[in-house]
């Protein structure tokens, strides 16, 4: 197996591109794919201030590293979700990466890490919120992350908030949205959403890389990352869709990329045009009375955002450890 570029021996094969690469040319391939995606979807230009949401997993750490390698001014944002050891270990990977790959880098900007702990700042955590609301943990988790990402990007004056969603993630979300014809979600499934109605611009620059590639990127760069799945992910539909797509990709390499990019090219505009605008994304938003974020209000018409409602409900409740929540839900 020889590198497509230099003919030295290759360390990885990428079947959907029918290409093999040596370590150096693979790292370059990853950066090129990100640079190309950022240009194609107008995600950022040099000089923009970028905030990267980093979870401690391979994708977001690879993304932060690639942005810095490409010369972007990029700070990290880690949210401590309070999911037992999983969150503690994830936070440590983020901090280790910051001290060994970010802080000592020669750069014009002092790139740094912002940390927000749900328990420290809002007096609740994801397992406790799931217990109090009786809903799936991912619901409280997603709501809290989205709100805190938006807030941090807005308060810090960043031009764009980036996340490490990769091709496998986006294809699986698209698959799920198509299987259930979630037309309102389809209308917003884009790798870049411009700043709108008080929400910051958001971008997913890894949509041309698979998770196997971001893992290989980290290994070759010597980046240690959280390899465990979230302990609350069991039964999550997203994983089910990923498995289904992985089987098709195995049989016909390139299928996932064709599915996702084909959607963006052929159908995304149609869904966007026909989307019914809901108060949540329309111009009828008002500032939340507690935190000032744009919101359509609560079911009683009060101007209070979903995050403030959740945190006010869960704050102060007796903490529920992950293990206990898992047994309760069985
Ligand atoms: P996930 O929803 O866990 O697949 O994560 C998708 C993306 O969201 C990651 O690639 C990160 O960019 C971001 N993310 C997930 N969890 C966190 C976290 N605890 N703190 C900051 N960013 C996160
Ligand atoms: Fe949903 Fe962790 S809370 S995967
Ligand atoms: Zn090579
Ligand atoms: Zn609020």
mmCIF file of C-alpha atoms and ligand atoms in Angstrom:
data_model
loop_
_atom_site.group_PDB
_atom_site.id
_atom_site.type_symbol
_atom_site.label_atom_id
_atom_site.label_comp_id
_atom_site.label_asym_id
_atom_site.label_seq_id
_atom_site.Cartn_x
_atom_site.Cartn_y
_atom_site.Cartn_z
ATOM 1 C CA UNK A 1 0.000 0.000 0.000
ATOM 2 C CA UNK A 2 1.642 3.233 -1.174
ATOM 3 C CA UNK A 3 0.861 6.895 -0.455
ATOM 4 C CA UNK A 4 -1.075 8.462 -3.306
ATOM 5 C CA UNK A 5 1.088 11.594 -3.134
ATOM 6 C CA UNK A 6 4.687 10.515 -2.414
ATOM 7 C CA UNK A 7 4.647 6.717 -3.065
ATOM 8 C CA UNK A 8 6.200 6.041 0.383
ATOM 9 C CA UNK A 9 4.491 3.329 2.375
ATOM 10 C CA UNK A 10 0.978 4.306 3.447
ATOM 11 C CA UNK A 11 -0.495 4.140 6.965
ATOM 12 C CA UNK A 12 -4.180 4.515 6.067
ATOM 13 C CA UNK A 13 -6.514 3.690 3.205
ATOM 14 C CA UNK A 14 -9.580 5.768 2.485
ATOM 15 C CA UNK A 15 -11.839 3.577 0.443
ATOM 16 C CA UNK A 16 -14.398 6.204 -0.509
ATOM 17 C CA UNK A 17 -11.629 8.202 -2.215
ATOM 18 C CA UNK A 18 -9.819 5.098 -3.413
ATOM 19 C CA UNK A 19 -6.668 6.579 -1.846
ATOM 20 C CA UNK A 20 -3.904 5.636 0.592
ATOM 21 C CA UNK A 21 -1.720 8.118 2.478
ATOM 22 C CA UNK A 22 1.504 8.180 4.498
ATOM 23 C CA UNK A 23 1.265 9.919 7.899
ATOM 24 C CA UNK A 24 2.341 13.361 6.655
ATOM 25 C CA UNK A 25 0.096 13.359 3.634
ATOM 26 C CA UNK A 26 -2.834 12.041 5.645
ATOM 27 C CA UNK A 27 -2.522 14.959 8.107
ATOM 28 C CA UNK A 28 -2.327 17.314 5.165
ATOM 29 C CA UNK A 29 -5.399 15.650 3.587
ATOM 30 C CA UNK A 30 -7.380 16.253 6.825
ATOM 31 C CA UNK A 31 -6.396 19.941 6.959
ATOM 32 C CA UNK A 32 -7.181 20.367 3.254
ATOM 33 C CA UNK A 33 -10.629 18.834 3.702
ATOM 34 C CA UNK A 34 -11.375 21.226 6.571
ATOM 35 C CA UNK A 35 -10.035 24.241 4.704
ATOM 36 C CA UNK A 36 -12.081 23.333 1.640
ATOM 37 C CA UNK A 37 -15.256 22.882 3.703
ATOM 38 C CA UNK A 38 -14.745 26.203 5.479
ATOM 39 C CA UNK A 39 -14.401 27.989 2.129
ATOM 40 C CA UNK A 40 -17.232 26.132 0.409
ATOM 41 C CA UNK A 41 -19.764 26.988 3.125
ATOM 42 C CA UNK A 42 -18.312 30.402 4.146
ATOM 43 C CA UNK A 43 -17.682 29.183 7.686
ATOM 44 C CA UNK A 44 -14.845 31.533 8.572
ATOM 45 C CA UNK A 45 -12.052 33.556 7.062
ATOM 46 C CA UNK A 46 -8.603 34.158 8.542
ATOM 47 C CA UNK A 47 -8.865 36.867 11.173
ATOM 48 C CA UNK A 48 -12.249 35.654 12.444
ATOM 49 C CA UNK A 49 -12.455 34.829 16.137
ATOM 50 C CA UNK A 50 -13.548 31.215 16.443
ATOM 51 C CA UNK A 51 -14.959 29.414 19.494
ATOM 52 C CA UNK A 52 -14.623 25.607 19.256
ATOM 53 C CA UNK A 53 -16.840 23.487 21.494
ATOM 54 C CA UNK A 54 -14.569 20.698 22.739
ATOM 55 C CA UNK A 55 -15.915 17.597 24.457
ATOM 56 C CA UNK A 56 -12.626 15.730 25.010
ATOM 57 C CA UNK A 57 -13.494 13.333 22.173
ATOM 58 C CA UNK A 58 -11.448 12.799 19.002
ATOM 59 C CA UNK A 59 -13.514 14.990 16.670
ATOM 60 C CA UNK A 60 -13.543 18.257 18.557
ATOM 61 C CA UNK A 61 -9.893 17.982 19.683
ATOM 62 C CA UNK A 62 -8.853 17.224 16.089
ATOM 63 C CA UNK A 63 -10.891 20.228 14.945
ATOM 64 C CA UNK A 64 -9.271 22.593 17.437
ATOM 65 C CA UNK A 65 -5.826 21.318 16.435
ATOM 66 C CA UNK A 66 -6.543 21.687 12.707
ATOM 67 C CA UNK A 67 -7.872 25.248 13.137
ATOM 68 C CA UNK A 68 -4.720 26.239 15.011
ATOM 69 C CA UNK A 69 -2.556 24.513 12.378
ATOM 70 C CA UNK A 70 -4.401 26.513 9.717
ATOM 71 C CA UNK A 71 -3.562 29.719 11.629
ATOM 72 C CA UNK A 72 -6.993 30.547 13.044
ATOM 73 C CA UNK A 73 -7.497 32.371 16.309
ATOM 74 C CA UNK A 74 -9.513 29.676 18.111
ATOM 75 C CA UNK A 75 -10.456 29.368 21.779
ATOM 76 C CA UNK A 76 -11.962 26.172 23.207
ATOM 77 C CA UNK A 77 -15.160 25.818 25.233
ATOM 78 C CA UNK A 78 -15.717 22.831 27.515
ATOM 79 C CA UNK A 79 -19.021 22.261 29.332
ATOM 80 C CA UNK A 80 -18.806 20.043 32.435
ATOM 81 C CA UNK A 81 -22.100 18.143 32.232
ATOM 82 C CA UNK A 82 -21.668 16.255 35.514
ATOM 83 C CA UNK A 83 -22.082 12.792 33.965
ATOM 84 C CA UNK A 84 -19.981 11.014 36.624
ATOM 85 C CA UNK A 85 -16.487 9.740 35.777
ATOM 86 C CA UNK A 86 -17.183 10.158 32.081
ATOM 87 C CA UNK A 87 -17.324 13.962 32.422
ATOM 88 C CA UNK A 88 -14.358 14.074 34.829
ATOM 89 C CA UNK A 89 -12.167 12.103 32.433
ATOM 90 C CA UNK A 90 -13.370 14.068 29.376
ATOM 91 C CA UNK A 91 -12.508 17.359 31.105
ATOM 92 C CA UNK A 92 -9.019 16.060 31.858
ATOM 93 C CA UNK A 93 -8.418 15.232 28.180
ATOM 94 C CA UNK A 94 -9.473 18.751 27.221
ATOM 95 C CA UNK A 95 -7.206 20.336 29.848
ATOM 96 C CA UNK A 96 -4.251 18.119 28.862
ATOM 97 C CA UNK A 97 -4.728 19.014 25.208
ATOM 98 C CA UNK A 98 -4.905 22.717 26.102
ATOM 99 C CA UNK A 99 -1.656 22.635 28.057
ATOM 100 C CA UNK A 100 0.316 20.525 25.573
ATOM 101 C CA UNK A 101 -1.095 21.579 22.166
ATOM 102 C CA UNK A 102 -2.579 25.049 22.640
ATOM 103 C CA UNK A 103 -0.907 27.030 25.411
ATOM 104 C CA UNK A 104 2.686 26.603 24.241
ATOM 105 C CA UNK A 105 2.042 27.043 20.520
ATOM 106 C CA UNK A 106 3.819 29.881 18.818
ATOM 107 C CA UNK A 107 0.982 32.023 17.626
ATOM 108 C CA UNK A 108 0.020 35.661 17.387
ATOM 109 C CA UNK A 109 -2.962 35.010 19.643
ATOM 110 C CA UNK A 110 -3.078 33.597 23.156
ATOM 111 C CA UNK A 111 -5.623 30.853 22.398
ATOM 112 C CA UNK A 112 -7.217 29.546 25.571
ATOM 113 C CA UNK A 113 -9.892 27.337 27.115
ATOM 114 C CA UNK A 114 -13.185 28.498 28.616
ATOM 115 C CA UNK A 115 -14.739 26.030 31.073
ATOM 116 C CA UNK A 116 -18.308 26.074 32.372
ATOM 117 C CA UNK A 117 -19.478 23.487 34.918
ATOM 118 C CA UNK A 118 -23.252 22.955 35.102
ATOM 119 C CA UNK A 119 -23.044 21.998 38.775
ATOM 120 C CA UNK A 120 -20.766 24.913 39.730
ATOM 121 C CA UNK A 121 -22.543 27.574 37.720
ATOM 122 C CA UNK A 122 -26.177 26.424 37.672
ATOM 123 C CA UNK A 123 -26.450 23.985 40.600
ATOM 124 C CA UNK A 124 -27.592 20.986 38.547
ATOM 125 C CA UNK A 125 -26.118 18.306 36.297
ATOM 126 C CA UNK A 126 -27.440 16.186 33.415
ATOM 127 C CA UNK A 127 -28.413 13.019 35.369
ATOM 128 C CA UNK A 128 -30.255 15.105 37.992
ATOM 129 C CA UNK A 129 -32.068 17.145 35.318
ATOM 130 C CA UNK A 130 -33.088 13.901 33.563
ATOM 131 C CA UNK A 131 -34.449 12.547 36.842
ATOM 132 C CA UNK A 132 -36.356 15.727 37.715
ATOM 133 C CA UNK A 133 -37.939 16.086 34.281
ATOM 134 C CA UNK A 134 -38.482 12.357 33.654
ATOM 135 C CA UNK A 135 -37.128 12.826 30.132
ATOM 136 C CA UNK A 136 -34.188 11.252 28.300
ATOM 137 C CA UNK A 137 -30.807 12.544 29.557
ATOM 138 C CA UNK A 138 -29.864 13.602 26.010
ATOM 139 C CA UNK A 139 -32.714 16.091 26.075
ATOM 140 C CA UNK A 140 -31.365 18.016 29.114
ATOM 141 C CA UNK A 141 -27.832 17.524 27.826
ATOM 142 C CA UNK A 142 -28.541 18.912 24.340
ATOM 143 C CA UNK A 143 -30.616 21.815 25.645
ATOM 144 C CA UNK A 144 -27.942 22.835 28.171
ATOM 145 C CA UNK A 145 -25.095 22.567 25.647
ATOM 146 C CA UNK A 146 -26.884 24.529 22.917
ATOM 147 C CA UNK A 147 -27.774 27.323 25.306
ATOM 148 C CA UNK A 148 -24.305 27.594 26.840
ATOM 149 C CA UNK A 149 -22.580 27.424 23.415
ATOM 150 C CA UNK A 150 -24.759 30.281 22.145
ATOM 151 C CA UNK A 151 -24.253 32.336 25.274
ATOM 152 C CA UNK A 152 -20.499 31.907 25.399
ATOM 153 C CA UNK A 153 -20.149 32.778 21.701
ATOM 154 C CA UNK A 154 -22.347 35.839 22.118
ATOM 155 C CA UNK A 155 -20.817 37.088 25.391
ATOM 156 C CA UNK A 156 -17.252 36.520 24.148
ATOM 157 C CA UNK A 157 -17.892 38.384 20.881
ATOM 158 C CA UNK A 158 -16.858 35.408 18.703
ATOM 159 C CA UNK A 159 -17.589 35.440 14.972
ATOM 160 C CA UNK A 160 -18.520 31.770 14.814
ATOM 161 C CA UNK A 161 -19.112 28.768 17.054
ATOM 162 C CA UNK A 162 -17.769 25.467 15.685
ATOM 163 C CA UNK A 163 -18.522 21.895 16.701
ATOM 164 C CA UNK A 164 -16.808 18.610 15.837
ATOM 165 C CA UNK A 165 -19.730 16.879 14.093
ATOM 166 C CA UNK A 166 -18.237 14.629 11.399
ATOM 167 C CA UNK A 167 -19.564 12.980 8.243
ATOM 168 C CA UNK A 168 -20.833 9.922 10.154
ATOM 169 C CA UNK A 169 -22.723 12.157 12.622
ATOM 170 C CA UNK A 170 -24.313 14.328 9.979
ATOM 171 C CA UNK A 171 -25.255 11.423 7.706
ATOM 172 C CA UNK A 172 -26.854 9.638 10.699
ATOM 173 C CA UNK A 173 -28.836 12.742 11.697
ATOM 174 C CA UNK A 174 -29.964 13.196 8.090
ATOM 175 C CA UNK A 175 -30.965 9.534 7.893
ATOM 176 C CA UNK A 176 -33.010 9.846 11.099
ATOM 177 C CA UNK A 177 -34.690 13.038 9.891
ATOM 178 C CA UNK A 178 -35.562 11.410 6.554
ATOM 179 C CA UNK A 179 -36.816 8.179 8.141
ATOM 180 C CA UNK A 180 -39.260 10.199 10.231
ATOM 181 C CA UNK A 181 -39.764 13.046 7.720
ATOM 182 C CA UNK A 182 -38.828 15.693 10.241
ATOM 183 C CA UNK A 183 -39.165 18.450 7.669
ATOM 184 C CA UNK A 184 -38.533 21.289 10.103
ATOM 185 C CA UNK A 185 -35.210 19.713 11.157
ATOM 186 C CA UNK A 186 -34.320 18.938 7.541
ATOM 187 C CA UNK A 187 -34.786 22.608 6.717
ATOM 188 C CA UNK A 188 -32.068 23.520 9.193
ATOM 189 C CA UNK A 189 -29.666 20.659 8.512
ATOM 190 C CA UNK A 190 -26.758 22.612 7.079
ATOM 191 C CA UNK A 191 -23.065 22.568 7.901
ATOM 192 C CA UNK A 192 -23.250 26.352 8.439
ATOM 193 C CA UNK A 193 -26.071 28.401 9.911
ATOM 194 C CA UNK A 194 -25.605 32.164 9.743
ATOM 195 C CA UNK A 195 -26.057 34.414 12.793
ATOM 196 C CA UNK A 196 -29.761 35.123 13.086
ATOM 197 C CA UNK A 197 -32.281 36.505 15.588
ATOM 198 C CA UNK A 198 -29.659 36.965 18.294
ATOM 199 C CA UNK A 199 -28.151 33.460 17.819
ATOM 200 C CA UNK A 200 -24.499 33.170 16.761
ATOM 201 C CA UNK A 201 -23.215 31.768 13.480
ATOM 202 C CA UNK A 202 -22.595 27.996 13.780
ATOM 203 C CA UNK A 203 -20.416 25.724 11.674
ATOM 204 C CA UNK A 204 -19.383 22.058 11.390
ATOM 205 C CA UNK A 205 -16.090 22.037 9.463
ATOM 206 C CA UNK A 206 -15.489 18.258 9.841
ATOM 207 C CA UNK A 207 -18.354 17.149 7.597
ATOM 208 C CA UNK A 208 -15.916 15.904 4.948
ATOM 209 C CA UNK A 209 -14.069 13.645 7.427
ATOM 210 C CA UNK A 210 -15.316 10.339 8.830
ATOM 211 C CA UNK A 211 -14.856 9.378 12.471
ATOM 212 C CA UNK A 212 -12.246 6.811 11.491
ATOM 213 C CA UNK A 213 -10.264 9.657 9.941
ATOM 214 C CA UNK A 214 -10.533 12.001 12.952
ATOM 215 C CA UNK A 215 -9.429 9.106 15.194
ATOM 216 C CA UNK A 216 -6.433 8.421 12.927
ATOM 217 C CA UNK A 217 -5.632 12.152 12.892
ATOM 218 C CA UNK A 218 -5.464 12.208 16.710
ATOM 219 C CA UNK A 219 -3.363 9.048 16.902
ATOM 220 C CA UNK A 220 -0.864 10.378 14.347
ATOM 221 C CA UNK A 221 -0.650 13.759 16.089
ATOM 222 C CA UNK A 222 -0.262 12.150 19.546
ATOM 223 C CA UNK A 223 -3.536 13.625 20.861
ATOM 224 C CA UNK A 224 -5.091 11.563 23.679
ATOM 225 C CA UNK A 225 -8.869 11.607 23.802
ATOM 226 C CA UNK A 226 -11.910 10.136 25.563
ATOM 227 C CA UNK A 227 -12.659 6.834 23.817
ATOM 228 C CA UNK A 228 -15.637 5.845 25.948
ATOM 229 C CA UNK A 229 -19.188 6.509 24.802
ATOM 230 C CA UNK A 230 -21.352 8.612 27.103
ATOM 231 C CA UNK A 231 -22.793 6.161 29.698
ATOM 232 C CA UNK A 232 -26.269 7.540 29.036
ATOM 233 C CA UNK A 233 -26.124 6.922 25.273
ATOM 234 C CA UNK A 234 -27.471 3.339 25.421
ATOM 235 C CA UNK A 235 -30.622 3.010 23.344
ATOM 236 C CA UNK A 236 -29.924 6.339 21.631
ATOM 237 C CA UNK A 237 -31.432 6.261 18.107
ATOM 238 C CA UNK A 238 -28.466 8.125 16.678
ATOM 239 C CA UNK A 239 -26.228 5.073 17.323
ATOM 240 C CA UNK A 240 -28.782 2.806 15.674
ATOM 241 C CA UNK A 241 -28.748 4.985 12.521
ATOM 242 C CA UNK A 242 -24.938 5.052 12.512
ATOM 243 C CA UNK A 243 -24.833 1.259 12.524
ATOM 244 C CA UNK A 244 -27.314 1.048 9.667
ATOM 245 C CA UNK A 245 -25.283 3.478 7.554
ATOM 246 C CA UNK A 246 -21.987 1.775 8.435
ATOM 247 C CA UNK A 247 -23.297 -1.448 6.904
ATOM 248 C CA UNK A 248 -24.189 0.332 3.638
ATOM 249 C CA UNK A 249 -20.851 2.144 3.559
ATOM 250 C CA UNK A 250 -19.019 -1.160 3.985
ATOM 251 C CA UNK A 251 -20.860 -2.579 0.977
ATOM 252 C CA UNK A 252 -20.473 0.562 -1.166
ATOM 253 C CA UNK A 253 -17.731 2.952 -0.050
ATOM 254 C CA UNK A 254 -18.707 6.591 -0.599
ATOM 255 C CA UNK A 255 -22.411 5.999 -0.008
ATOM 256 C CA UNK A 256 -22.489 8.147 3.153
ATOM 257 C CA UNK A 257 -20.772 11.078 1.512
ATOM 258 C CA UNK A 258 -23.044 10.802 -1.538
ATOM 259 C CA UNK A 259 -26.115 10.703 0.705
ATOM 260 C CA UNK A 260 -25.159 13.748 2.792
ATOM 261 C CA UNK A 261 -23.641 15.982 0.108
ATOM 262 C CA UNK A 262 -26.332 14.907 -2.363
ATOM 263 C CA UNK A 263 -28.935 16.143 0.119
ATOM 264 C CA UNK A 264 -27.182 19.500 0.514
ATOM 265 C CA UNK A 265 -26.877 19.901 -3.262
ATOM 266 C CA UNK A 266 -30.260 18.608 -4.407
ATOM 267 C CA UNK A 267 -32.778 18.994 -1.602
ATOM 268 C CA UNK A 268 -31.678 21.272 1.267
ATOM 269 C CA UNK A 269 -32.932 24.441 -0.482
ATOM 270 C CA UNK A 270 -36.307 22.863 -1.198
ATOM 271 C CA UNK A 271 -36.824 21.948 2.450
ATOM 272 C CA UNK A 272 -35.714 25.377 3.568
ATOM 273 C CA UNK A 273 -38.124 27.142 1.211
ATOM 274 C CA UNK A 274 -41.078 25.017 2.242
ATOM 275 C CA UNK A 275 -40.309 25.115 5.973
ATOM 276 C CA UNK A 276 -42.988 26.515 8.221
ATOM 277 C CA UNK A 277 -41.289 29.134 10.365
ATOM 278 C CA UNK A 278 -41.971 28.468 14.011
ATOM 279 C CA UNK A 279 -41.815 31.164 16.704
ATOM 280 C CA UNK A 280 -38.462 29.618 17.753
ATOM 281 C CA UNK A 281 -36.682 30.676 14.626
ATOM 282 C CA UNK A 282 -38.878 33.519 13.450
ATOM 283 C CA UNK A 283 -38.726 37.198 14.154
ATOM 284 C CA UNK A 284 -41.233 36.957 17.059
ATOM 285 C CA UNK A 285 -38.545 36.235 19.628
ATOM 286 C CA UNK A 286 -38.279 38.192 22.856
ATOM 287 C CA UNK A 287 -35.434 38.329 25.412
ATOM 288 C CA UNK A 288 -35.698 35.759 28.229
ATOM 289 C CA UNK A 289 -36.626 37.568 31.447
ATOM 290 C CA UNK A 290 -33.939 35.667 33.388
ATOM 291 C CA UNK A 291 -30.953 35.440 31.057
ATOM 292 C CA UNK A 292 -31.714 37.725 28.095
ATOM 293 C CA UNK A 293 -31.378 34.994 25.432
ATOM 294 C CA UNK A 294 -33.831 35.135 22.527
ATOM 295 C CA UNK A 295 -36.869 32.939 23.202
ATOM 296 C CA UNK A 296 -40.445 32.337 22.102
ATOM 297 C CA UNK A 297 -41.380 32.097 25.796
ATOM 298 C CA UNK A 298 -42.860 29.325 27.921
ATOM 299 C CA UNK A 299 -46.237 27.569 27.406
ATOM 300 C CA UNK A 300 -47.961 30.225 29.586
ATOM 301 C CA UNK A 301 -46.634 33.011 27.424
ATOM 302 C CA UNK A 302 -44.018 34.155 29.942
ATOM 303 C CA UNK A 303 -40.749 35.329 28.370
ATOM 304 C CA UNK A 304 -38.597 32.561 29.881
ATOM 305 C CA UNK A 305 -36.297 30.383 27.784
ATOM 306 C CA UNK A 306 -36.245 26.573 27.912
ATOM 307 C CA UNK A 307 -32.800 26.569 29.545
ATOM 308 C CA UNK A 308 -33.890 28.846 32.396
ATOM 309 C CA UNK A 309 -37.024 26.742 32.906
ATOM 310 C CA UNK A 310 -34.931 23.565 33.042
ATOM 311 C CA UNK A 311 -32.246 24.976 35.312
ATOM 312 C CA UNK A 312 -34.775 26.533 37.684
ATOM 313 C CA UNK A 313 -36.561 23.179 37.929
ATOM 314 C CA UNK A 314 -33.429 21.090 38.445
ATOM 315 C CA UNK A 315 -31.325 23.483 40.546
ATOM 316 C CA UNK A 316 -31.127 22.494 44.172
ATOM 317 C CA UNK A 317 -32.660 19.024 43.625
ATOM 318 C CA UNK A 318 -30.782 16.229 45.410
ATOM 319 C CA UNK A 319 -28.010 15.179 43.003
ATOM 320 C CA UNK A 320 -28.755 11.870 41.259
ATOM 321 C CA UNK A 321 -25.597 9.909 40.382
ATOM 322 C CA UNK A 322 -25.397 8.389 36.884
ATOM 323 C CA UNK A 323 -25.404 4.808 38.218
ATOM 324 C CA UNK A 324 -28.602 5.409 40.171
ATOM 325 C CA UNK A 325 -30.338 7.036 37.210
ATOM 326 C CA UNK A 326 -29.380 4.047 35.054
ATOM 327 C CA UNK A 327 -30.900 1.551 37.481
ATOM 328 C CA UNK A 328 -34.013 3.678 37.928
ATOM 329 C CA UNK A 329 -34.572 3.829 34.181
ATOM 330 C CA UNK A 330 -34.124 0.110 33.563
HETATM 331 P P1 LIG B 1 -21.992 14.936 20.571
HETATM 332 O O1 LIG B 1 -23.319 15.595 20.540
HETATM 333 O O2 LIG B 1 -21.592 14.440 21.921
HETATM 334 O O3 LIG B 1 -21.783 13.980 19.457
HETATM 335 O O4 LIG B 1 -20.958 16.116 20.276
HETATM 336 C C1 LIG B 1 -20.997 16.858 19.102
HETATM 337 C C2 LIG B 1 -20.096 18.058 19.252
HETATM 338 O O5 LIG B 1 -20.601 18.905 20.300
HETATM 339 C C3 LIG B 1 -18.672 17.722 19.676
HETATM 340 O O6 LIG B 1 -17.863 17.417 18.566
HETATM 341 C C4 LIG B 1 -18.257 19.008 20.345
HETATM 342 O O7 LIG B 1 -17.905 19.986 19.381
HETATM 343 C C5 LIG B 1 -19.531 19.462 21.038
HETATM 344 N N1 LIG B 1 -19.608 18.977 22.442
HETATM 345 C C6 LIG B 1 -20.165 17.829 22.894
HETATM 346 N N2 LIG B 1 -20.067 17.742 24.239
HETATM 347 C C7 LIG B 1 -19.442 18.869 24.653
HETATM 348 C C8 LIG B 1 -19.051 19.383 25.925
HETATM 349 N N3 LIG B 1 -19.282 18.722 27.063
HETATM 350 N N4 LIG B 1 -18.419 20.588 25.967
HETATM 351 C C9 LIG B 1 -18.185 21.273 24.831
HETATM 352 N N5 LIG B 1 -18.522 20.835 23.597
HETATM 353 C C10 LIG B 1 -19.142 19.658 23.513
HETATM 354 FE FE1 LIG B 2 -27.149 11.735 25.651
HETATM 355 FE FE2 LIG B 2 -24.858 11.501 26.898
HETATM 356 S S1 LIG B 2 -26.574 12.503 27.596
HETATM 357 S S2 LIG B 2 -25.424 10.679 24.983
HETATM 358 ZN ZN1 LIG B 3 2.997 10.595 1.329
HETATM 359 ZN ZN1 LIG B 4 -33.137 32.232 29.868
#
